[in-house]
Short mmCIF file of C-alpha atoms in Angstrom, two decimals:
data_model
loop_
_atom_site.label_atom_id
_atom_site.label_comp_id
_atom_site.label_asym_id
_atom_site.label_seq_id
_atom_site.Cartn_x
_atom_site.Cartn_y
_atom_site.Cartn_z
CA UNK A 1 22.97 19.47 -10.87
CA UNK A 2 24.57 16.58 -9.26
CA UNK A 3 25.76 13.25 -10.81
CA UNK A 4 24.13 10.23 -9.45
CA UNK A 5 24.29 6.60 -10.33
CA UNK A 6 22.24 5.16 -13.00
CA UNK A 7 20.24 1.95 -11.42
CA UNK A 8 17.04 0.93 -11.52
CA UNK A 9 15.01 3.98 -10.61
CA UNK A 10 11.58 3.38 -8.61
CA UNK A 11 9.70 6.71 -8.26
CA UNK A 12 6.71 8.30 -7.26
CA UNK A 13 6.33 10.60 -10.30
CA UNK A 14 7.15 9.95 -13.95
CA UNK A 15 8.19 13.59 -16.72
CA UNK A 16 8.08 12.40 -19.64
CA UNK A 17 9.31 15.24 -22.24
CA UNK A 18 9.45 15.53 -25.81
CA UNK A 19 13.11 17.69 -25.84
CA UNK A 20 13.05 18.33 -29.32
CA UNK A 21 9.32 19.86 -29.43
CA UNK A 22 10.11 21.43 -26.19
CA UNK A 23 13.24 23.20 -27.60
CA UNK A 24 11.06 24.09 -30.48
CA UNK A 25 8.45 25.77 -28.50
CA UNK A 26 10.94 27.89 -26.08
CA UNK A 27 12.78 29.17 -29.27
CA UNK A 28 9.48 30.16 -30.61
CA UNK A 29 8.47 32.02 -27.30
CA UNK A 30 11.98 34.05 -27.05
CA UNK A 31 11.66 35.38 -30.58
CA UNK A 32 8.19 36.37 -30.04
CA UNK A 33 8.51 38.07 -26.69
CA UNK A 34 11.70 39.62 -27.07
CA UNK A 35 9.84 41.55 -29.28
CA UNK A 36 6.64 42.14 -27.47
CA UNK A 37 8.38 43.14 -24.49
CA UNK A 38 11.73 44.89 -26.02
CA UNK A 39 14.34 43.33 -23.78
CA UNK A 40 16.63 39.87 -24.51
CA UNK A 41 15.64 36.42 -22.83
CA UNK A 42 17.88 34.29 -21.77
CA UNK A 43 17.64 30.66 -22.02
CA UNK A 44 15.09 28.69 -19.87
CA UNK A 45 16.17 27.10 -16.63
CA UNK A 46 15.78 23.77 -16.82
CA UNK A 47 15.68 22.85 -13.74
CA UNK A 48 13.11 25.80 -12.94
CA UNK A 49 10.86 24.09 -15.82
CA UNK A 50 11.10 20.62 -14.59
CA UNK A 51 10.02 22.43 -11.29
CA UNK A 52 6.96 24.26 -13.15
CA UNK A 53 5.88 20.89 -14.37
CA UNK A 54 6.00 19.39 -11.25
CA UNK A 55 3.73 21.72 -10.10
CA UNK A 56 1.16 21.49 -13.11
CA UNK A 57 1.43 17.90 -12.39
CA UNK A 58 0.21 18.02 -8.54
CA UNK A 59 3.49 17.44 -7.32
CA UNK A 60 3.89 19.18 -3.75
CA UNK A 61 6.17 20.09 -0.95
CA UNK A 62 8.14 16.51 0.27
CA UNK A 63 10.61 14.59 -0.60
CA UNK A 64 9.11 12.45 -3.23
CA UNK A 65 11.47 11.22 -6.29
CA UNK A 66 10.85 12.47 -9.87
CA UNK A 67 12.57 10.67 -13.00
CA UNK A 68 12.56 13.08 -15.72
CA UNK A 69 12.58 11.20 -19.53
CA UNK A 70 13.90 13.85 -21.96
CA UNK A 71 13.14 11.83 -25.39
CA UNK A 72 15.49 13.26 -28.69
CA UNK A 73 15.95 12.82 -31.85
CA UNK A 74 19.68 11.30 -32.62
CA UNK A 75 21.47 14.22 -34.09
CA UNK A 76 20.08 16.34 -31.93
CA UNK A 77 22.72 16.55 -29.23
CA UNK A 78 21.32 18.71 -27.12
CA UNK A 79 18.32 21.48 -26.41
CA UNK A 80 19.89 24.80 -27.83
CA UNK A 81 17.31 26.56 -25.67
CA UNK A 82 17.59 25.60 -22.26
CA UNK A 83 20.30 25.59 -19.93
CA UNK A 84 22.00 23.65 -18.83
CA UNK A 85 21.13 21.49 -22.60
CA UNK A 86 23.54 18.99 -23.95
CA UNK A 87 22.06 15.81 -23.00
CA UNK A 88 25.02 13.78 -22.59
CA UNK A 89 27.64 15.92 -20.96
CA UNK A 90 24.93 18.02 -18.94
CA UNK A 91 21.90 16.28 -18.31
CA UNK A 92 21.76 12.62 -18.05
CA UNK A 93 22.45 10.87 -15.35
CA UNK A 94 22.53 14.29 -13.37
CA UNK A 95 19.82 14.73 -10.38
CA UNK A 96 18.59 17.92 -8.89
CA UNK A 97 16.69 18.19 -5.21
CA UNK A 98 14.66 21.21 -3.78
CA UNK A 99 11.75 21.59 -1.76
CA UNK A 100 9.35 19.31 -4.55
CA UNK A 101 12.06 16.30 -3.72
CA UNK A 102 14.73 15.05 -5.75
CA UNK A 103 14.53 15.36 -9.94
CA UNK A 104 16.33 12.37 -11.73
CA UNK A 105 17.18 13.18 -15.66
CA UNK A 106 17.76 10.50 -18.54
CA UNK A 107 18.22 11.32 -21.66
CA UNK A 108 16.88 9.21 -24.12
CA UNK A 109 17.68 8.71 -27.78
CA UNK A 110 15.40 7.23 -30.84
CA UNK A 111 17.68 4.75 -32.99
CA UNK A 112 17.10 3.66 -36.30
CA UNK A 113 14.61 1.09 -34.71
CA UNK A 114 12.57 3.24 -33.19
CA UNK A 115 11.33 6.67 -33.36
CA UNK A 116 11.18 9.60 -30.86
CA UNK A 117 7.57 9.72 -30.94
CA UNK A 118 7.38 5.59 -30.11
CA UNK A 119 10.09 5.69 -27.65
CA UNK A 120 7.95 8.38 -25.48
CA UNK A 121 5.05 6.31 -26.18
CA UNK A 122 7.02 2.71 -24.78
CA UNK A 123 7.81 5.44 -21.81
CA UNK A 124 4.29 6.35 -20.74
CA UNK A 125 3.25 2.60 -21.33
CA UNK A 126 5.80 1.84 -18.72
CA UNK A 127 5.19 4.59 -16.33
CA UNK A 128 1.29 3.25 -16.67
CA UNK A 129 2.00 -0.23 -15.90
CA UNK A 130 4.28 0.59 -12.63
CA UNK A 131 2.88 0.29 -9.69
CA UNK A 132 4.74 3.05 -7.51
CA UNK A 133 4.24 5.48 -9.92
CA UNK A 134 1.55 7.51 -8.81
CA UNK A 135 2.10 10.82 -11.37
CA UNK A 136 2.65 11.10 -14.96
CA UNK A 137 3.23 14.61 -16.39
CA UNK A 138 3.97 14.22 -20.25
CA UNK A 139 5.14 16.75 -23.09
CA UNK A 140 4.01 15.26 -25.93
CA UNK A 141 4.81 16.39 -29.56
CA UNK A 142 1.56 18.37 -31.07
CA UNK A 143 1.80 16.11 -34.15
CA UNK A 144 1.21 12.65 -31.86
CA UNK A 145 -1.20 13.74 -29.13
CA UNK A 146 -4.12 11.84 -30.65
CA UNK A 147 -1.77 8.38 -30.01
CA UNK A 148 -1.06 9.95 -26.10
CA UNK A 149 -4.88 10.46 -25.27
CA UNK A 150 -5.26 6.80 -26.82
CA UNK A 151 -2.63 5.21 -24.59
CA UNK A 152 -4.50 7.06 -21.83
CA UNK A 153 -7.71 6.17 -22.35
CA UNK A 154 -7.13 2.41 -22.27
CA UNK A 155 -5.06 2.99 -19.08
CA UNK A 156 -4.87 6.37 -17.20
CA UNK A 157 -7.71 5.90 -15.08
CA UNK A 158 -5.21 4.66 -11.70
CA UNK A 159 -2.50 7.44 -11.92
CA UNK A 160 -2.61 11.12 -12.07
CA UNK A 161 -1.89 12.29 -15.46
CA UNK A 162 -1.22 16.12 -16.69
CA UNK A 163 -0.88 16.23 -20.72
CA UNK A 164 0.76 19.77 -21.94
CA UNK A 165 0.36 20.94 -24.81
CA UNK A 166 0.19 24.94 -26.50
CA UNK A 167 -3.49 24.87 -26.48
CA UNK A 168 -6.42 22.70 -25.11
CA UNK A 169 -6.54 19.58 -26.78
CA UNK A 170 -9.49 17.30 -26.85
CA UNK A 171 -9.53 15.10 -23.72
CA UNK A 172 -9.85 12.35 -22.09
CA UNK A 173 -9.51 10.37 -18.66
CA UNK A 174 -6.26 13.11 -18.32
CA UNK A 175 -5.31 16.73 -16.94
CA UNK A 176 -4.30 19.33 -19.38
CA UNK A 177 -2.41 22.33 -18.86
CA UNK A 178 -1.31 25.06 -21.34
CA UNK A 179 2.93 24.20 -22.16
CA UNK A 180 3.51 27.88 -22.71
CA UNK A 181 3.02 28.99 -18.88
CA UNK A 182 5.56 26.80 -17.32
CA UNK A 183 8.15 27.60 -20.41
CA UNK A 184 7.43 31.47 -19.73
CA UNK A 185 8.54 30.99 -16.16
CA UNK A 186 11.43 29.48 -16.71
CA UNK A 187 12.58 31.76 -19.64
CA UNK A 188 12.13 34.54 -16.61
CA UNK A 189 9.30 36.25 -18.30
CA UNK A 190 7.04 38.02 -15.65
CA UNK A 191 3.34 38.36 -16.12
CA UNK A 192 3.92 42.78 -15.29
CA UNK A 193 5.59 42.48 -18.39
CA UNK A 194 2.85 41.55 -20.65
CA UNK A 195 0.55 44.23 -19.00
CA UNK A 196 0.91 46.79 -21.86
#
């Protein structure tokens, strides 16, 4: 990942990612199929994941710009799970490009005046109400999905929007996709693998 300057960022596409649930769910899905499959699993690529949501987010080949919004709690100084993961030293500010475009990462942190789960909610507002953004994927916490499929139905309907969660959720005016797909990929799990 590459350093780039932190201005005013006008993208195409908006990843908007609750870390700490994230980090949650890829710890769960190491323990469980290091076990079902006998062999140790390394951490998840990030940047491979940010690629995999891309991709559930109907994000193609071009040269398109991304922001990434990794939202975390404040004494939570990084994502133990992924790597790269410390959000200061290794992640924000940093950009990424391949053959989806170029990935920008900020790394956002909820302060005594506002929570995690608000401060992804402000996000998503903002990514709603911008007029060059034409994709939103978010990673919302499972305990504040009902308040993301609000925000969505009072103003999706203009952009593309993928929701990911662990399991379907009840919809609305949104995409879903299943969380645990993208996080397999980039914890190098292979579908062969699972076969027995």
């Amino acid at each position: 990942m590459n350093d780039t300057q932190r201005t005013e960022v006008t993208c195409d596409n908006l990843i908007i990612v609750d870390a700490d649930f994230a980090d949650r769910v890829a710890f769960d899905l190491i323990v469980n199929f290091e076990r079902m499959i006998g062999r140790p699993i390394p951490n998840a690529d990030i940047a491979r994941w940010i690629d995999c949501l891309a991709l559930d987010g109907g994000i193609r080949e071009g040269k398109e710009q991304t922001q990434v919004a990794l939202v975390h709690s404040k004494d939570k100084p990084r994502m133990d799970y992924f790597t790269p993961g410390d959000f200061k030293a290794e992640l924000d500010g940093k950009a990424f490009s391949d053959n989806l475009g170029e990935f920008v990462i900020s790394t956002l942190s909820e302060e005594s005046i506002i929570s995690r789960e608000d401060l992804l909610l402000d996000t998503l507002r903002l990514g709603l109400s911008a007029a060059e953004v034409k994709r939103i994927v978010v990673v919302p916490g499972e305990d504040y999905y009902g308040s993301v499929r609000d925000i969505l139905r009072k103003g999706g309907d203009e952009k593309r929007v993928t929701v990911l969660a662990m399991q379907p959720m009840p919809g609305g005016n949104f995409r879903q996709e299943i969380l645990g797909y993208s996080l397999m990929s980039a914890l190098g799990i292979k579908g062969d693998e699972l076969k027995d």
